[in-house]
Amino acid sequence: MLSGVILAGGANRRMNGELKALLPFEGKPLIVRQLDCMREICDELIVVTNDPQPYLNKVDRSVRIITDFFRGHGSLGGLHAALSLAKHASVWVVGCDMPFISNSAAQLLLQRKRDGFESVVPLVAGRVHPLHGIYDRACASHIGHLLQQGQTSVSALLNHIFWSELGDQFLHENGVDLRFVSQIKTLEDYQLMKHMDTQWK
């Protein structure tokens, strides 16, 4: 049993004000593409955003749209809301700017979490990627304290929980395309990843 969460916050300052989650990708909004992927292994889907209106006519009614309890606290605030309201103990969390999320990677992360970790995140090219991680719902209590201290980054949570990474060699050996952690930060990234998408499948 797995909950899938998309964090759809952010000011999109480098995107000329366009919502990254709604950018067209392979003929559909990026967030719909992500939900289609997550739906294959998740029986609960959640979008976290403080402006639900743009998504109401884009996502299926089965998708829960929730808002932050702590507004203005970035991705960590969104993660807190998601973990607080998720139905299942294990929660797969991604950013809305990740076109190539991998349910195969998520399943491997979930398998490692069952060894007793509160979170498992990918380690690709020497960098930890907290977004595209699996988190235990109980982490919400840790996040509440961090938010009160003014923290906004999901990375801050890793200093306060029992977590493990899953390395890129292991992921690659198990058939995961390592582009799954790619994120759209700029319009240039978007154009590049649309081109990458033609080779993705």
mmCIF file of C-alpha atoms in Angstrom, residues 59-178:
data_model
loop_
_atom_site.group_PDB
_atom_site.id
_atom_site.type_symbol
_atom_site.label_atom_id
_atom_site.label_comp_id
_atom_site.label_asym_id
_atom_site.label_seq_id
_atom_site.Cartn_x
_atom_site.Cartn_y
_atom_site.Cartn_z
ATOM 1 C CA VAL A 59 -6.531 15.961 -12.750
ATOM 2 C CA ASP A 60 -8.883 13.076 -12.159
ATOM 3 C CA ARG A 61 -11.411 13.390 -9.335
ATOM 4 C CA SER A 62 -9.764 10.473 -7.573
ATOM 5 C CA VAL A 63 -6.696 12.669 -6.942
ATOM 6 C CA ARG A 64 -6.736 14.473 -3.586
ATOM 7 C CA ILE A 65 -5.688 18.124 -3.794
ATOM 8 C CA ILE A 66 -4.505 19.510 -0.466
ATOM 9 C CA THR A 67 -2.828 22.693 0.774
ATOM 10 C CA ASP A 68 -0.024 23.361 3.255
ATOM 11 C CA PHE A 69 -0.688 23.697 6.963
ATOM 12 C CA PHE A 70 2.401 25.944 7.105
ATOM 13 C CA ARG A 71 2.255 28.298 4.113
ATOM 14 C CA GLY A 72 5.422 29.787 2.703
ATOM 15 C CA HIS A 73 7.683 26.985 3.911
ATOM 16 C CA GLY A 74 8.665 25.566 0.530
ATOM 17 C CA SER A 75 8.876 21.899 -0.292
ATOM 18 C CA LEU A 76 9.269 20.955 3.365
ATOM 19 C CA GLY A 77 5.900 22.543 4.156
ATOM 20 C CA GLY A 78 4.334 20.602 1.290
ATOM 21 C CA LEU A 79 5.893 17.362 2.498
ATOM 22 C CA HIS A 80 4.516 18.001 5.995
ATOM 23 C CA ALA A 81 0.983 18.402 4.659
ATOM 24 C CA ALA A 82 1.278 15.290 2.508
ATOM 25 C CA LEU A 83 2.599 13.056 5.276
ATOM 26 C CA SER A 84 0.056 14.421 7.751
ATOM 27 C CA LEU A 85 -2.871 13.512 5.496
ATOM 28 C CA ALA A 86 -1.625 10.413 3.628
ATOM 29 C CA LYS A 87 -3.618 7.238 4.204
ATOM 30 C CA HIS A 88 -0.687 4.856 3.980
ATOM 31 C CA ALA A 89 2.455 4.547 6.083
ATOM 32 C CA SER A 90 4.757 4.695 3.035
ATOM 33 C CA VAL A 91 4.612 7.771 0.819
ATOM 34 C CA TRP A 92 6.386 8.302 -2.530
ATOM 35 C CA VAL A 93 7.097 12.021 -2.941
ATOM 36 C CA VAL A 94 8.168 13.795 -6.145
ATOM 37 C CA GLY A 95 8.418 17.375 -7.360
ATOM 38 C CA CYS A 96 6.072 18.617 -10.076
ATOM 39 C CA ASP A 97 9.106 19.502 -12.244
ATOM 40 C CA MET A 98 10.293 15.892 -12.729
ATOM 41 C CA PRO A 99 9.164 14.534 -16.132
ATOM 42 C CA PHE A 100 10.818 11.131 -15.910
ATOM 43 C CA ILE A 101 9.789 9.799 -12.503
ATOM 44 C CA SER A 102 10.173 6.027 -12.257
ATOM 45 C CA ASN A 103 7.815 3.651 -10.531
ATOM 46 C CA SER A 104 10.520 0.987 -10.877
ATOM 47 C CA ALA A 105 12.868 3.174 -8.820
ATOM 48 C CA ALA A 106 10.077 3.856 -6.322
ATOM 49 C CA GLN A 107 9.462 0.142 -5.830
ATOM 50 C CA LEU A 108 13.165 -0.461 -5.151
ATOM 51 C CA LEU A 109 13.198 2.414 -2.652
ATOM 52 C CA LEU A 110 10.106 1.026 -0.953
ATOM 53 C CA GLN A 111 11.680 -2.402 -0.728
ATOM 54 C CA ARG A 112 14.709 -0.912 1.057
ATOM 55 C CA LYS A 113 12.456 1.092 3.420
ATOM 56 C CA ARG A 114 10.979 -2.184 4.627
ATOM 57 C CA ASP A 115 14.359 -2.907 6.242
ATOM 58 C CA GLY A 116 13.284 -0.452 8.936
ATOM 59 C CA PHE A 117 14.163 2.976 7.558
ATOM 60 C CA GLU A 118 12.034 6.083 7.961
ATOM 61 C CA SER A 119 13.037 7.210 4.475
ATOM 62 C CA VAL A 120 14.985 5.973 1.458
ATOM 63 C CA VAL A 121 16.161 8.376 -1.243
ATOM 64 C CA PRO A 122 18.129 7.967 -4.495
ATOM 65 C CA LEU A 123 21.830 8.828 -4.667
ATOM 66 C CA VAL A 124 22.646 9.650 -8.299
ATOM 67 C CA ALA A 125 25.956 11.047 -9.548
ATOM 68 C CA GLY A 126 27.077 11.650 -5.983
ATOM 69 C CA ARG A 127 24.024 13.701 -5.085
ATOM 70 C CA VAL A 128 21.130 12.808 -2.807
ATOM 71 C CA HIS A 129 17.684 13.493 -4.283
ATOM 72 C CA PRO A 130 15.161 13.918 -1.437
ATOM 73 C CA LEU A 131 12.429 14.495 -4.004
ATOM 74 C CA HIS A 132 11.709 11.078 -5.513
ATOM 75 C CA GLY A 133 12.143 9.539 -2.085
ATOM 76 C CA ILE A 134 9.958 7.220 -0.048
ATOM 77 C CA TYR A 135 9.017 8.578 3.386
ATOM 78 C CA ASP A 136 7.252 7.133 6.370
ATOM 79 C CA ARG A 137 4.129 9.030 7.343
ATOM 80 C CA ALA A 138 5.502 9.336 10.897
ATOM 81 C CA CYS A 139 8.161 11.785 9.620
ATOM 82 C CA ALA A 140 5.504 14.510 9.778
ATOM 83 C CA SER A 141 6.175 15.004 13.480
ATOM 84 C CA HIS A 142 9.869 15.709 12.823
ATOM 85 C CA ILE A 143 8.974 18.190 10.073
ATOM 86 C CA GLY A 144 6.692 20.212 12.348
ATOM 87 C CA HIS A 145 9.651 21.081 14.569
ATOM 88 C CA LEU A 146 11.842 21.969 11.574
ATOM 89 C CA LEU A 147 9.192 24.284 10.125
ATOM 90 C CA GLN A 148 8.979 26.130 13.426
ATOM 91 C CA GLN A 149 12.724 26.728 13.106
ATOM 92 C CA GLY A 150 12.234 28.272 9.653
ATOM 93 C CA GLN A 151 13.504 25.325 7.600
ATOM 94 C CA THR A 152 12.086 25.009 4.063
ATOM 95 C CA SER A 153 14.181 22.297 2.369
ATOM 96 C CA VAL A 154 13.341 18.597 2.398
ATOM 97 C CA SER A 155 17.080 17.923 2.765
ATOM 98 C CA ALA A 156 16.918 19.315 6.311
ATOM 99 C CA LEU A 157 14.676 16.423 7.333
ATOM 100 C CA LEU A 158 17.376 13.850 6.587
ATOM 101 C CA ASN A 159 19.435 15.162 9.507
ATOM 102 C CA HIS A 160 16.674 14.130 11.921
ATOM 103 C CA ILE A 161 15.486 10.716 10.731
ATOM 104 C CA PHE A 162 16.830 7.198 10.159
ATOM 105 C CA TRP A 163 17.284 7.070 6.398
ATOM 106 C CA SER A 164 19.200 5.250 3.690
ATOM 107 C CA GLU A 165 20.211 6.021 0.152
ATOM 108 C CA LEU A 166 19.884 3.741 -2.867
ATOM 109 C CA GLY A 167 22.873 4.225 -5.147
ATOM 110 C CA ASP A 168 22.841 4.790 -8.886
ATOM 111 C CA GLN A 169 24.831 1.622 -9.629
ATOM 112 C CA PHE A 170 22.229 -0.537 -7.876
ATOM 113 C CA LEU A 171 19.383 1.326 -9.593
ATOM 114 C CA HIS A 172 21.023 1.029 -13.018
ATOM 115 C CA GLU A 173 21.716 -2.680 -12.515
ATOM 116 C CA ASN A 174 18.014 -3.105 -11.785
ATOM 117 C CA GLY A 175 16.946 -1.482 -15.035
ATOM 118 C CA VAL A 176 16.255 2.072 -13.859
ATOM 119 C CA ASP A 177 17.090 4.864 -16.311
ATOM 120 C CA LEU A 178 18.967 7.374 -14.169
#
